[in-house]
Tab-separated table of C-alpha atoms in Angstrom:
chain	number	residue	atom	x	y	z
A	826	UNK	CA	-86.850	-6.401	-66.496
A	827	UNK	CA	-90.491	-7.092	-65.313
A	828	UNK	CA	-89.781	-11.279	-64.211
A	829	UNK	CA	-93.587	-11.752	-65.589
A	830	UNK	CA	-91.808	-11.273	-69.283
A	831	UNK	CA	-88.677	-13.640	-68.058
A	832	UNK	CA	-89.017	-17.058	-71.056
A	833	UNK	CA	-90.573	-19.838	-68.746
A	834	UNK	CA	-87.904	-22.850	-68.427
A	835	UNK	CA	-89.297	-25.473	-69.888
A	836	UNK	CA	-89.038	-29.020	-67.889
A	837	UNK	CA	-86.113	-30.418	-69.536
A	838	UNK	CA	-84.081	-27.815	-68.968
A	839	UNK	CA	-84.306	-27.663	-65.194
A	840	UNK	CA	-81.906	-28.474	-63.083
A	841	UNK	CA	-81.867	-32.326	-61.950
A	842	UNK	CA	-83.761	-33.050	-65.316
A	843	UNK	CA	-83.867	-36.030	-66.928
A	844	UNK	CA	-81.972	-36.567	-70.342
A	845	UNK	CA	-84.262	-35.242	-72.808
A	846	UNK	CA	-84.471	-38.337	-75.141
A	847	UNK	CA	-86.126	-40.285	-71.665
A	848	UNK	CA	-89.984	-40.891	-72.649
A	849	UNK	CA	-92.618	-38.717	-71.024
A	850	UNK	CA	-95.621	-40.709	-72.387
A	851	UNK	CA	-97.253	-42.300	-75.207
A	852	UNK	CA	-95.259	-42.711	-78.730
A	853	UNK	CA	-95.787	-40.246	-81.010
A	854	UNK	CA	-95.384	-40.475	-84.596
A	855	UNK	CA	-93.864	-37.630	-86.585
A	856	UNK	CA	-94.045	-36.714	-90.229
A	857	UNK	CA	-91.476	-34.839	-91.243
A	858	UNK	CA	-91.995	-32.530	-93.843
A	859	UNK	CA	-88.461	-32.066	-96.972
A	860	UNK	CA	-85.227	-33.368	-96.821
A	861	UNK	CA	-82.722	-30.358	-96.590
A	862	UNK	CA	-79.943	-30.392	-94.645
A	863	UNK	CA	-81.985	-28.689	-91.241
A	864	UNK	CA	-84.264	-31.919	-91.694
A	865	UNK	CA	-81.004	-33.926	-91.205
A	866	UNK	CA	-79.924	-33.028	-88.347
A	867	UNK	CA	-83.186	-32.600	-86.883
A	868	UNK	CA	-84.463	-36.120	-87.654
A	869	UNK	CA	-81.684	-37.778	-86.010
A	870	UNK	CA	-82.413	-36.123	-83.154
A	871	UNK	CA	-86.080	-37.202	-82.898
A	872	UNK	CA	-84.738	-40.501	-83.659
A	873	UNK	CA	-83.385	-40.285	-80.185
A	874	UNK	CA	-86.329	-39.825	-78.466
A	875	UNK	CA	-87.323	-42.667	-76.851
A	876	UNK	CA	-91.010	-42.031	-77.886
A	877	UNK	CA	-90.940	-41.152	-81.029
A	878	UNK	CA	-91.723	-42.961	-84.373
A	879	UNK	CA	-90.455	-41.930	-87.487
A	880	UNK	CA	-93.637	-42.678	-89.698
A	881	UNK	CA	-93.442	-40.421	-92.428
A	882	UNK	CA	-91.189	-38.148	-94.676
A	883	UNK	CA	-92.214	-36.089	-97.692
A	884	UNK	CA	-90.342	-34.349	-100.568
A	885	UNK	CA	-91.259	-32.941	-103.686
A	886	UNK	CA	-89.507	-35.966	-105.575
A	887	UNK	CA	-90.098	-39.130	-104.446
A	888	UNK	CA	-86.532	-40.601	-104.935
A	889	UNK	CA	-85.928	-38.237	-102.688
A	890	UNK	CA	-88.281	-38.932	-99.942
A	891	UNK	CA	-87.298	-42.932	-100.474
A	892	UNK	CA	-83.920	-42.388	-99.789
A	893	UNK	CA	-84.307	-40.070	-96.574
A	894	UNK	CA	-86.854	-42.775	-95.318
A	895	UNK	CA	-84.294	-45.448	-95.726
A	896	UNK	CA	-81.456	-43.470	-94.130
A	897	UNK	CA	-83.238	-42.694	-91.210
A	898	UNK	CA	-85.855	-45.748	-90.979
A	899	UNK	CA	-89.032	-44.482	-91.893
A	900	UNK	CA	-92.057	-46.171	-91.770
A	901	UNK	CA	-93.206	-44.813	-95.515
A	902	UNK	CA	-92.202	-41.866	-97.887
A	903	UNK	CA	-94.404	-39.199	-99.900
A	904	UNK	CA	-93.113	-37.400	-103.186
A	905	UNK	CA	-95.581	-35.286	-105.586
A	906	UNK	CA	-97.923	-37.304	-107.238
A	907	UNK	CA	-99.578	-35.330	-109.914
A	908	UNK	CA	-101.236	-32.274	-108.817
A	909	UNK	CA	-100.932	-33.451	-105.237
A	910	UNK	CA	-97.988	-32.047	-103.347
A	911	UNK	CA	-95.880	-34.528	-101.436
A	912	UNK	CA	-96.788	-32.639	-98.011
A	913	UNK	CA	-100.025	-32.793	-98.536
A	914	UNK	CA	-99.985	-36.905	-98.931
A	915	UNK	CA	-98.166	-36.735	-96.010
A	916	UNK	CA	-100.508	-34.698	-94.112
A	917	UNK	CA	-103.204	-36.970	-95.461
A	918	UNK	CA	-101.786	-40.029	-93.798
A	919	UNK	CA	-104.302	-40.792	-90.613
A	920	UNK	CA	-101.398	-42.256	-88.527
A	921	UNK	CA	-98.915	-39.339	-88.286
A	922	UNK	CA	-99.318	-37.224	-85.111
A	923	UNK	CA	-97.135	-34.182	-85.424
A	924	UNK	CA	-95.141	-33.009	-88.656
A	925	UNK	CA	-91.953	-31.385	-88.583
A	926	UNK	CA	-91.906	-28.620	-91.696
A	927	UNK	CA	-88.337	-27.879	-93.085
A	928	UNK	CA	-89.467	-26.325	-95.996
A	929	UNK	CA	-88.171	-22.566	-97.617
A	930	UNK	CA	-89.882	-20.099	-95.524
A	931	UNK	CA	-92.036	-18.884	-98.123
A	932	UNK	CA	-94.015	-22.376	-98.238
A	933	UNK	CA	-94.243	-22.473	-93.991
A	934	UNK	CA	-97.701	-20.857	-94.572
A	935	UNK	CA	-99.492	-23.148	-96.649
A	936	UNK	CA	-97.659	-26.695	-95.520
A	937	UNK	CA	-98.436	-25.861	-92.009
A	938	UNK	CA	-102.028	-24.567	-92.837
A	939	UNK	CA	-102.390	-28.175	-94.334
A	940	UNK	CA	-101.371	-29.576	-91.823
A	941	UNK	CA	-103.524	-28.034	-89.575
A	942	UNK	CA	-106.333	-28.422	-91.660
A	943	UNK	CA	-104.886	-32.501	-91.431
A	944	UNK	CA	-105.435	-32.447	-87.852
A	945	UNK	CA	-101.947	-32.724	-87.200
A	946	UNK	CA	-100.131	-31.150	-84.327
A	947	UNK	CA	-97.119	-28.635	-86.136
A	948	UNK	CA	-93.375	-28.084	-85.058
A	949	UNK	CA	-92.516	-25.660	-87.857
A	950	UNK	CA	-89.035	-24.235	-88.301
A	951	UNK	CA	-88.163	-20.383	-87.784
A	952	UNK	CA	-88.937	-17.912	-89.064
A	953	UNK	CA	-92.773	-19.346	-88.656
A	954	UNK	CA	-93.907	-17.531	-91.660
A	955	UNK	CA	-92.638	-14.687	-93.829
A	956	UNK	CA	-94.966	-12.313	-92.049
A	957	UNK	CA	-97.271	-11.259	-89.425
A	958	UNK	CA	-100.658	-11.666	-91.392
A	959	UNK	CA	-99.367	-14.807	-92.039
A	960	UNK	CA	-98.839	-16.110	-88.614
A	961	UNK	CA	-102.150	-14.710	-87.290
A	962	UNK	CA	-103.794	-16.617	-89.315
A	963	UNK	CA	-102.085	-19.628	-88.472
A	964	UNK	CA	-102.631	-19.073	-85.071
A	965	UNK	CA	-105.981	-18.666	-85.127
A	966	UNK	CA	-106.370	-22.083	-87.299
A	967	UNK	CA	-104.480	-23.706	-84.589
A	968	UNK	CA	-106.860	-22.718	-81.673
A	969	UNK	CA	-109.517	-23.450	-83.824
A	970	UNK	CA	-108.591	-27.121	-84.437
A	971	UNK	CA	-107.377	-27.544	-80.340
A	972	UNK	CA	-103.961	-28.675	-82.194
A	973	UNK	CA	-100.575	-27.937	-80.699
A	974	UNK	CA	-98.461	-25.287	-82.987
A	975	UNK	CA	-94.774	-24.491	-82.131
A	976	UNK	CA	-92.466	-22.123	-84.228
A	977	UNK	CA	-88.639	-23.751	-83.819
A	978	UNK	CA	-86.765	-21.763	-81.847
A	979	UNK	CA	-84.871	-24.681	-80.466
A	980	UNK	CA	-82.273	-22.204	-78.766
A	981	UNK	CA	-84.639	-21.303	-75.832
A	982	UNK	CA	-84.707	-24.519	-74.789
A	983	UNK	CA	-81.355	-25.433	-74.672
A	984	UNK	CA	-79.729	-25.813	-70.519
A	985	UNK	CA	-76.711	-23.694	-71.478
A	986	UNK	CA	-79.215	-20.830	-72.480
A	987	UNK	CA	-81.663	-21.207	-69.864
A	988	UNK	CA	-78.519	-20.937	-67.212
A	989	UNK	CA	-77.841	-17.704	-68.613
A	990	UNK	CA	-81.158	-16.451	-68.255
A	991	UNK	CA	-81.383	-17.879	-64.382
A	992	UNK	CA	-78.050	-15.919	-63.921
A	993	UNK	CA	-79.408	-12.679	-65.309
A	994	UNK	CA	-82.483	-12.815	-63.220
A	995	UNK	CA	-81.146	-13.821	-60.286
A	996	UNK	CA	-79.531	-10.468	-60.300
A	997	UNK	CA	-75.755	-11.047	-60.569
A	998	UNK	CA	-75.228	-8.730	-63.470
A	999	UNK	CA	-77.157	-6.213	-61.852
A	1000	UNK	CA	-79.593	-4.106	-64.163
A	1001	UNK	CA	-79.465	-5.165	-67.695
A	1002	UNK	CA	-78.393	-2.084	-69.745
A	1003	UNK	CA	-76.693	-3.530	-72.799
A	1004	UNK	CA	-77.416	-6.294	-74.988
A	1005	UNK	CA	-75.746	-7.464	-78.401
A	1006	UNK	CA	-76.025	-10.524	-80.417
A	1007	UNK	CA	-74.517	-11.272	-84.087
A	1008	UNK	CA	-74.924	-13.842	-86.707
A	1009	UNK	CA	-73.287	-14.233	-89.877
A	1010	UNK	CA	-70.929	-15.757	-92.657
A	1011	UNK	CA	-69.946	-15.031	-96.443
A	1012	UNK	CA	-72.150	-17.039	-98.505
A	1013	UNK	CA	-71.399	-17.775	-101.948
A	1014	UNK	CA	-74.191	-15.920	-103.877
A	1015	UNK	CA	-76.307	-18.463	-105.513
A	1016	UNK	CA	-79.586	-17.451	-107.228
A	1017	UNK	CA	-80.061	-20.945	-107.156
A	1018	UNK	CA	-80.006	-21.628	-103.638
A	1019	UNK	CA	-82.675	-20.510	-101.001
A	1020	UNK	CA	-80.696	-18.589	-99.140
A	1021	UNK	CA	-80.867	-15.967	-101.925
A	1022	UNK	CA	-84.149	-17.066	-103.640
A	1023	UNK	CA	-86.374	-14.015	-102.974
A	1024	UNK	CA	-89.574	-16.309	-103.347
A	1025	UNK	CA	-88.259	-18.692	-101.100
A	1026	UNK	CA	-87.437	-15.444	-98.041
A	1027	UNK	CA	-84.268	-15.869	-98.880
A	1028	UNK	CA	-82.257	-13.327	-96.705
A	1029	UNK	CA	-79.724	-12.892	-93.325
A	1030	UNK	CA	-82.975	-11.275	-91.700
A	1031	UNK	CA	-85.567	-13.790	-91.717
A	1032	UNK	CA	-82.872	-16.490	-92.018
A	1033	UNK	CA	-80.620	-15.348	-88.945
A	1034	UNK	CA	-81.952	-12.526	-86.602
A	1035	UNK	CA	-84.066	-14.901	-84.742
A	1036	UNK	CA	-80.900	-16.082	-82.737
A	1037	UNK	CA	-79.195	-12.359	-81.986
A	1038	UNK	CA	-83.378	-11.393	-80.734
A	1039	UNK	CA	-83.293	-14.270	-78.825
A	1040	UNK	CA	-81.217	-12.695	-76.057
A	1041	UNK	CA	-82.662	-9.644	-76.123
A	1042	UNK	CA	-86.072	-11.088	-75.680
A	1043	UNK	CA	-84.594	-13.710	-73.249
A	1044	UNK	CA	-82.602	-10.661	-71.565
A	1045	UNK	CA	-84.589	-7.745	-71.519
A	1046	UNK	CA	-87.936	-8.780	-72.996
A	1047	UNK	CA	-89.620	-7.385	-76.059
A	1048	UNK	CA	-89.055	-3.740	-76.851
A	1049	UNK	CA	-90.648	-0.393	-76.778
A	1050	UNK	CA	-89.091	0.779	-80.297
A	1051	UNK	CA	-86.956	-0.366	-83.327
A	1052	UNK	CA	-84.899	1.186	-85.864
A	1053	UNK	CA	-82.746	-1.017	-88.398
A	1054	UNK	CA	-80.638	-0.328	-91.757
A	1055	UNK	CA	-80.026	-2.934	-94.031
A	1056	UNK	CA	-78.309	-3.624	-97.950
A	1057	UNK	CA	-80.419	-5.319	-100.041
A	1058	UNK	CA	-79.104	-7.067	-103.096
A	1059	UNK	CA	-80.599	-6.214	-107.144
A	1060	UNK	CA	-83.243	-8.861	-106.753
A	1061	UNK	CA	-84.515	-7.161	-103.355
A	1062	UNK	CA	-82.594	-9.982	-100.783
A	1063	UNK	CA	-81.004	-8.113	-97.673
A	1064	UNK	CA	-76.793	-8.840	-98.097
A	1065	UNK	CA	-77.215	-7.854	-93.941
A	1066	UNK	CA	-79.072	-5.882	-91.575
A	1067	UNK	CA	-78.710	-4.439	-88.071
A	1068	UNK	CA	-81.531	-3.781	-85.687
A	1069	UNK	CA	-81.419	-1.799	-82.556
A	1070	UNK	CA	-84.104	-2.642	-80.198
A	1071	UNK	CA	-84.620	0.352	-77.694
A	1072	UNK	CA	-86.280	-0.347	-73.961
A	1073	UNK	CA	-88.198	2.555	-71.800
A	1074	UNK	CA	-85.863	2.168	-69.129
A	1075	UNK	CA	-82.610	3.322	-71.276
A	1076	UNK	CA	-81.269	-0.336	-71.945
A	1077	UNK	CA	-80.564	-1.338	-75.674
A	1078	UNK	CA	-79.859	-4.242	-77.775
A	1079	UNK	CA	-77.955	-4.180	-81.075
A	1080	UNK	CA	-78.309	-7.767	-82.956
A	1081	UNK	CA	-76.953	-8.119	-86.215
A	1082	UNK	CA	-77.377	-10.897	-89.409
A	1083	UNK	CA	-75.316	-11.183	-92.371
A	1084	UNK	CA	-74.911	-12.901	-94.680
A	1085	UNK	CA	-71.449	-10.908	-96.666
A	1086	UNK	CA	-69.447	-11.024	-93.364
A	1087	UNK	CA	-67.944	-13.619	-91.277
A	1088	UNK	CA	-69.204	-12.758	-87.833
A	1089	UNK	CA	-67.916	-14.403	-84.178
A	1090	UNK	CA	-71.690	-15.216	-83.671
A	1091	UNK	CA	-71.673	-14.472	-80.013
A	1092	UNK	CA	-73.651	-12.998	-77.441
A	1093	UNK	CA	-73.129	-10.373	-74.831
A	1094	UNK	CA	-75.708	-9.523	-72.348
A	1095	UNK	CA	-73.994	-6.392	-70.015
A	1096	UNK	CA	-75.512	-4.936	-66.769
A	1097	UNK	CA	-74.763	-2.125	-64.018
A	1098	UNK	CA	-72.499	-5.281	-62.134
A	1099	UNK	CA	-71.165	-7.240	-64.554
A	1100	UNK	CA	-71.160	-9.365	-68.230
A	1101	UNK	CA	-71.773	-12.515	-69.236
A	1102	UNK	CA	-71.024	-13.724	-73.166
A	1103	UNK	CA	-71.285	-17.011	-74.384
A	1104	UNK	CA	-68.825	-19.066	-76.809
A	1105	UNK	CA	-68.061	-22.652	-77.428
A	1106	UNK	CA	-70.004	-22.420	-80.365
A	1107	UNK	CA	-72.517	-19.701	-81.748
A	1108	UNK	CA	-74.726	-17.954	-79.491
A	1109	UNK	CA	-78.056	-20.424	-80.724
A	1110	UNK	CA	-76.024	-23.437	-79.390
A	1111	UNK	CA	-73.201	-21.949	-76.982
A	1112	UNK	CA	-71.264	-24.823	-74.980
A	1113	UNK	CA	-70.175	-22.243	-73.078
A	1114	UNK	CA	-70.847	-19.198	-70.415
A	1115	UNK	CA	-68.187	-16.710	-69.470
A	1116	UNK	CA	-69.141	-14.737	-66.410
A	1117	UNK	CA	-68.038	-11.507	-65.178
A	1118	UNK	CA	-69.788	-10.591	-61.890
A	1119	UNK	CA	-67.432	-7.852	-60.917
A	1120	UNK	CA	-63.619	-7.627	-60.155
A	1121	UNK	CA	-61.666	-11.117	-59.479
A	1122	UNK	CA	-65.615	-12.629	-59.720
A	1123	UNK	CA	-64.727	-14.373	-63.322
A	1124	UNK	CA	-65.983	-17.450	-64.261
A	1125	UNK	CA	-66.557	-19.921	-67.102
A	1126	UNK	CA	-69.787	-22.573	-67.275
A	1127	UNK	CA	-69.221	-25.689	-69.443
A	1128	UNK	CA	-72.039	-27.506	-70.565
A	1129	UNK	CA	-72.380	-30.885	-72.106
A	1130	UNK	CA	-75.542	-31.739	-74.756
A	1131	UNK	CA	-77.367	-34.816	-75.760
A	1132	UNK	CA	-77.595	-35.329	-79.571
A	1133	UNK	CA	-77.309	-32.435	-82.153
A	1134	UNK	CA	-79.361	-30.029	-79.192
A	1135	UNK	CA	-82.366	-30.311	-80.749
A	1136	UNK	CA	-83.251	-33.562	-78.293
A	1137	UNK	CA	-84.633	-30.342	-75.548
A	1138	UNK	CA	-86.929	-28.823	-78.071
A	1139	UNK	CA	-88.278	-32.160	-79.320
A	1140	UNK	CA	-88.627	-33.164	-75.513
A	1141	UNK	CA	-91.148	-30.154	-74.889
A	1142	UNK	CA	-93.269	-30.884	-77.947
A	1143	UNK	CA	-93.829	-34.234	-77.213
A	1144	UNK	CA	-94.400	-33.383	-73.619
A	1145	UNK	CA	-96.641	-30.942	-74.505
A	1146	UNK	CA	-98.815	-32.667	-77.230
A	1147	UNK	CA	-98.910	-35.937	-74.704
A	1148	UNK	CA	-100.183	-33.140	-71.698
A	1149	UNK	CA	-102.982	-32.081	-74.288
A	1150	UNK	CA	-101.144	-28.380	-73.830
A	1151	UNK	CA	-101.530	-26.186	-77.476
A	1152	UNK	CA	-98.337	-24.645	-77.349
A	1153	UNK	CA	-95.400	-24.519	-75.101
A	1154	UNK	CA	-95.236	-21.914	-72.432
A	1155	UNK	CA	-91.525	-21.477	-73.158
A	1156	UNK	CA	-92.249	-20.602	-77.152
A	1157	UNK	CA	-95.945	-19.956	-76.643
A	1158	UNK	CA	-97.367	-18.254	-79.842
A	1159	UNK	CA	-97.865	-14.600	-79.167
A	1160	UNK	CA	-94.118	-14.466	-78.696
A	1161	UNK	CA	-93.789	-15.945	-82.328
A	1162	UNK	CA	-96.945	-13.395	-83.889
A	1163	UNK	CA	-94.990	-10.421	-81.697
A	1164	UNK	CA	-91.602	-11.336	-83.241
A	1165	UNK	CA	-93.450	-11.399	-86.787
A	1166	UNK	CA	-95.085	-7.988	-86.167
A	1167	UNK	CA	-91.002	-6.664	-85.396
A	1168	UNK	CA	-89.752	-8.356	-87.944
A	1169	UNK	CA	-92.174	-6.867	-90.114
A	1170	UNK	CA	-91.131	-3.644	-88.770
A	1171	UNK	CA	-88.027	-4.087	-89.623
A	1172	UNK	CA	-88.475	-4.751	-93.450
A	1173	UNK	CA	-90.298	-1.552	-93.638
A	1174	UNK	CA	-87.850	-0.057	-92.104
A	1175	UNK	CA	-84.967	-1.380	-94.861
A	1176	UNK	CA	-87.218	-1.816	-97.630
A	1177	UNK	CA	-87.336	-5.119	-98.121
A	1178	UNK	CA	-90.099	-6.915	-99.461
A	1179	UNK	CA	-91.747	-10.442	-100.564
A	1180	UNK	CA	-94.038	-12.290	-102.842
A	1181	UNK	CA	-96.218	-13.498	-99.580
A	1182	UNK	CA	-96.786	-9.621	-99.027
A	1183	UNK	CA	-98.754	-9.268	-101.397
A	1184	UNK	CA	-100.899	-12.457	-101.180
């Protein structure tokens, strides 16, 4: 693998590092943007940080909104109000600094291109948007304003993750041939719920593959070719999908999503000297590494975290936005608007199609 195409390690994950809720600079309040279950357990963990100010929270109900900001402390609370979306209030509130969008994936687009427009830095969750048009345009808003954007990969910024990728690099594996990463569990089909709400995104491929992709990318780097399959349900949602990503040096990666099968949800990253795979949890928040370097060289890695693991991410956006940086060199966004563009490729590939498409 070329090292120039190696994810950066972002500060909080280096060795020696502080904990990630310690302050790096002036407070910074956040607005965070619905109040699903993601929002949750993402809030709490901002409410870690030691500079950070829960200001805002917006839902399309206001009872809603009012009872997240009382759970959690918020300074105020946004629900519709007529023909103005709660978002957009929130966006339109002068004192919030960065929002935090939680939303379906089908509304990422136009929430975080109000924001934007709001002069507010964005943290917005994966996928970024439901496709690559999409995120171009996004990005180019973004530069235009000078405002920090960040699609929410949290897993690259995690110090069991980063460890991996310092032991792949450094060579102990030898030459990565073989990568595969899986994600996936039965979900009770609800036409109700966004999982399976086609003009929501619902899906295992825009939903999941991020995390499988993010040790191939993290491993090998992005590829030269892709080929996938994938089932698709009656109202066009993908039941599961697997993608093979295929490198000019012979290596592959196989990552699969699913959403009809209960899957182990691990990694395996497998050179000419060796293996490592990761467990103590799924591969987006492994606890653990188990390394196989070569006969009687077998090891396992613990690793402790602070909050839900979403305290490293949240450390790198504040740092950033307080640095005056527009995006983080560990998530920077041409790896999101290349991962859109294969993602992209990949629905071709299995047919599978959404409202946003044709926008």
């Amino acid at each position: 693998m070329n090292p120039q195409t190696r994810i950066a390690v972002p500060p909080c994950a280096e060795a020696g590092a502080p904990s990630p809720i310690t302050a790096t600079g002036r407070p910074l309040k956040w607005g965070v943007i619905a109040t699903g279950g993601i929002a949750s357990k993402v809030t709490a963990d901002i409410a870690l940080l030691e500079d950070a100010v829960l200001h805002a929270v917006s839902s399309r109900s206001a009872e809603s909104a009012a009872a997240f900001a009382e759970r959690f402390g918020f300074a105020t609370s946004y629900g519709n109000d007529g023909d103005v979306a709660g978002y957009q209030r929130l966006v339109d509130d002068p004192d919030v600094d960065v929002v935090y969008i939680t939303t379906p994936h089908g509304q990422h687009y136009d929430v975080a291109k109000a924001a934007l427009t709001g002069g507010k830095h964005v943290l917005c969750e994966k996928p970024f948007t439901i496709n690559a048009v999409e995120a171009e345009e996004l990005a180019a808003l973004a530069a235009e304003r000078g405002l920090f954007m960040m699609e929410a990969v949290w897993t690259r910024f995690l110090p069991s993750v980063n460890r991996a990728w310092e032991i792949i690099h450094a060579g102990e594996l030898g030459d990565i041939r073989w990568v595969q990463g899986d994600l996936g569990f039965a979900a009770p089909e609800d036409p109700t719920s966004r999982l399976w709400d086609p003009k929501a995104g619902g899906g295992a491929l825009l939903d999941l593959t991020v995390y499988p992709l993010t040790w191939a990318l993290g491993s090998l780097g992005f590829p030269d070719s892709v080929s996938a399959v994938g089932t698709l349900n009656d109202d066009g949602v993908d039941l599961q999908a697997a993608v093979t990503l295929s490198y000019g040096n012979g290596a592959y990666a196989q990552l699969s999503s699913s959403f009809i099968a209960s899957c182990p949800g691990q990694a395996t990253v497998c050179g000419s000297e060796g293996w490592l795979k990761t467990g103590g949890g799924p591969l987006h928040n492994p606890r653990e590494l188990t390394i196989n370097a070569g006969p009687d060289k077998v090891r396992v890695e613990h690793f402790e975290q602070v909050g839900a693991g979403y305290t490293y991410e949240l450390r790198e956006v504040t740092r950033c936005i307080q640095e005056g940086l527009t995006e983080s060199p560990t998530m920077p966004i041409s790896d999101t608007l290349r991962t859109m563009h294969l993602l992209d490729d990949v629905r071709a590939q299995i047919g599978l199609r959404y409202a946003n498409d044709d926008a």
